[in-house]
mmCIF file of C-alpha atoms in Angstrom:
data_model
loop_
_atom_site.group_PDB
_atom_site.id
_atom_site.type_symbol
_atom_site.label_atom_id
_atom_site.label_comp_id
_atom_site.label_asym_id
_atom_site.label_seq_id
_atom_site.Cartn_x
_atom_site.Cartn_y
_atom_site.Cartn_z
ATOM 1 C CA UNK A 1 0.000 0.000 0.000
ATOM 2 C CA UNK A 2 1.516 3.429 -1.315
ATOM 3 C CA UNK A 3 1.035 6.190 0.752
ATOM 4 C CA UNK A 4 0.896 9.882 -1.297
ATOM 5 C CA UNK A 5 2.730 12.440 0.848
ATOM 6 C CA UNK A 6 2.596 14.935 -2.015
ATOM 7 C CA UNK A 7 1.633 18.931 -1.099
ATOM 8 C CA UNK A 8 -1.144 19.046 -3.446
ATOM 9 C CA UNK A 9 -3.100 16.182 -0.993
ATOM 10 C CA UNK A 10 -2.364 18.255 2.338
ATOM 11 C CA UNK A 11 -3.905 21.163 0.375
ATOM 12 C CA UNK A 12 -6.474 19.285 -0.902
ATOM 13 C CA UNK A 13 -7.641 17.975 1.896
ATOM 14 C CA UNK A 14 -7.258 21.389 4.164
ATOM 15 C CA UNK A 15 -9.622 23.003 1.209
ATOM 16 C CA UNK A 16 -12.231 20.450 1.609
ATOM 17 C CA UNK A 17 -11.761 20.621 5.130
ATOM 18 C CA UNK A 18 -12.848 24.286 5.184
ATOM 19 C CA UNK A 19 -15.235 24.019 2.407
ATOM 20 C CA UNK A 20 -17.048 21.362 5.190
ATOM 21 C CA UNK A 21 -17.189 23.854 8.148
ATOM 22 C CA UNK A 22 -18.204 26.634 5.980
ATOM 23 C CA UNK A 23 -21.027 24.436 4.749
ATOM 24 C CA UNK A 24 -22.190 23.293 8.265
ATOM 25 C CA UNK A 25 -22.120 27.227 9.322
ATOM 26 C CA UNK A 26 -24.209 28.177 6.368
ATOM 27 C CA UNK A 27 -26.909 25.298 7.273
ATOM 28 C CA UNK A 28 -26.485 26.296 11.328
ATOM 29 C CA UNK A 29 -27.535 30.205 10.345
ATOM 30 C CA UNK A 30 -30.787 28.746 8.052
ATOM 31 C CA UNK A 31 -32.046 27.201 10.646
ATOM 32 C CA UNK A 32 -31.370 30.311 12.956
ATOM 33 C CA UNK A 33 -33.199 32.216 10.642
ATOM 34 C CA UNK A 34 -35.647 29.814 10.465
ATOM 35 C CA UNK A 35 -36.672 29.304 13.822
ATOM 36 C CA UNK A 36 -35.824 32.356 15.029
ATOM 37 C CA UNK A 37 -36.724 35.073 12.018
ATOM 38 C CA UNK A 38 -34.312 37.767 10.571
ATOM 39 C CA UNK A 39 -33.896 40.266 13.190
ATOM 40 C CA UNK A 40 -31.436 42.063 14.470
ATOM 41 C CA UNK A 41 -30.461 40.096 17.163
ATOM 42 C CA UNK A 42 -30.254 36.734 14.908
ATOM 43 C CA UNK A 43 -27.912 38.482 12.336
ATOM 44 C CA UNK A 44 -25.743 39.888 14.699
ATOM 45 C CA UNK A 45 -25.204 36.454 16.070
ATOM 46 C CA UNK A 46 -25.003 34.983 12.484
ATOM 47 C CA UNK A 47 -22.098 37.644 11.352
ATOM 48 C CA UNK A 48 -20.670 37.225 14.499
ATOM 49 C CA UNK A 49 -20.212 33.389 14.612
ATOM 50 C CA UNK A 50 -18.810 33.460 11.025
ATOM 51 C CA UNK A 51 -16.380 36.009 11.335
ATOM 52 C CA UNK A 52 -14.973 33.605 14.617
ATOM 53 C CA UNK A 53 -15.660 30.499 12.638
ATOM 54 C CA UNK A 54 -14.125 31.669 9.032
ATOM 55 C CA UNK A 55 -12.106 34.282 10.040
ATOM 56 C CA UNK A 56 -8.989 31.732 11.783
ATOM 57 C CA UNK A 57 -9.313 29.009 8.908
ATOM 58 C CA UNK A 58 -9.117 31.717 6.218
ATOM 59 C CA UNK A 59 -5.906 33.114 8.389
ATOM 60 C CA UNK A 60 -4.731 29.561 8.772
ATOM 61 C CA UNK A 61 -5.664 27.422 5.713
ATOM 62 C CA UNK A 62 -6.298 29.511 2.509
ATOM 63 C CA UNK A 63 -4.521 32.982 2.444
ATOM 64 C CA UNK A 64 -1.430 30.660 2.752
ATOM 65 C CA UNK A 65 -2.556 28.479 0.070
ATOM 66 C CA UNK A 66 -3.786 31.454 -2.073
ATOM 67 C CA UNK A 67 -0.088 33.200 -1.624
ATOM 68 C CA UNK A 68 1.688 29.657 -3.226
ATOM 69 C CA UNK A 69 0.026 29.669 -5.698
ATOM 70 C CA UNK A 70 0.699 33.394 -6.980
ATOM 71 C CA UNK A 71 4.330 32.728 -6.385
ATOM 72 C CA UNK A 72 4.015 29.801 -9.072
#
């Protein structure tokens, strides 16, 4: 069994990885809004979790991947 330890995997993998959370986030705030309405209250809370949810991975995970792949 042949294990690929390439850097496009890793990347892969982190993308889809991120791609997942940002998915279960955007479910999580439809069924705020859902149960809950649009008001103000609700979308503060909605901005608010995604900026501490998508804010760190975008930090950690994709601005580095984004800056690779402008050097290439």
């Amino acid at each position: 069994m042949k294990q690929n330890n390439s850097k496009k995997s890793g990347e892969t993998s982190k993308l889809v990885g991120v791609i997942f959370l940002a998915l279960l986030w955007i479910i999580l705030v439809f069924l705020l809004f859902d149960r809950g309405g649009i008001n103000l209250k609700n979308l503060l809370v909605a901005a608010f979790s995604g900026f501490i949810i998508i804010y760190p991975l975008w930090k950690r995970y994709l601005q580095p991947l984004s800056q690779t792949r402008k050097k290439k």
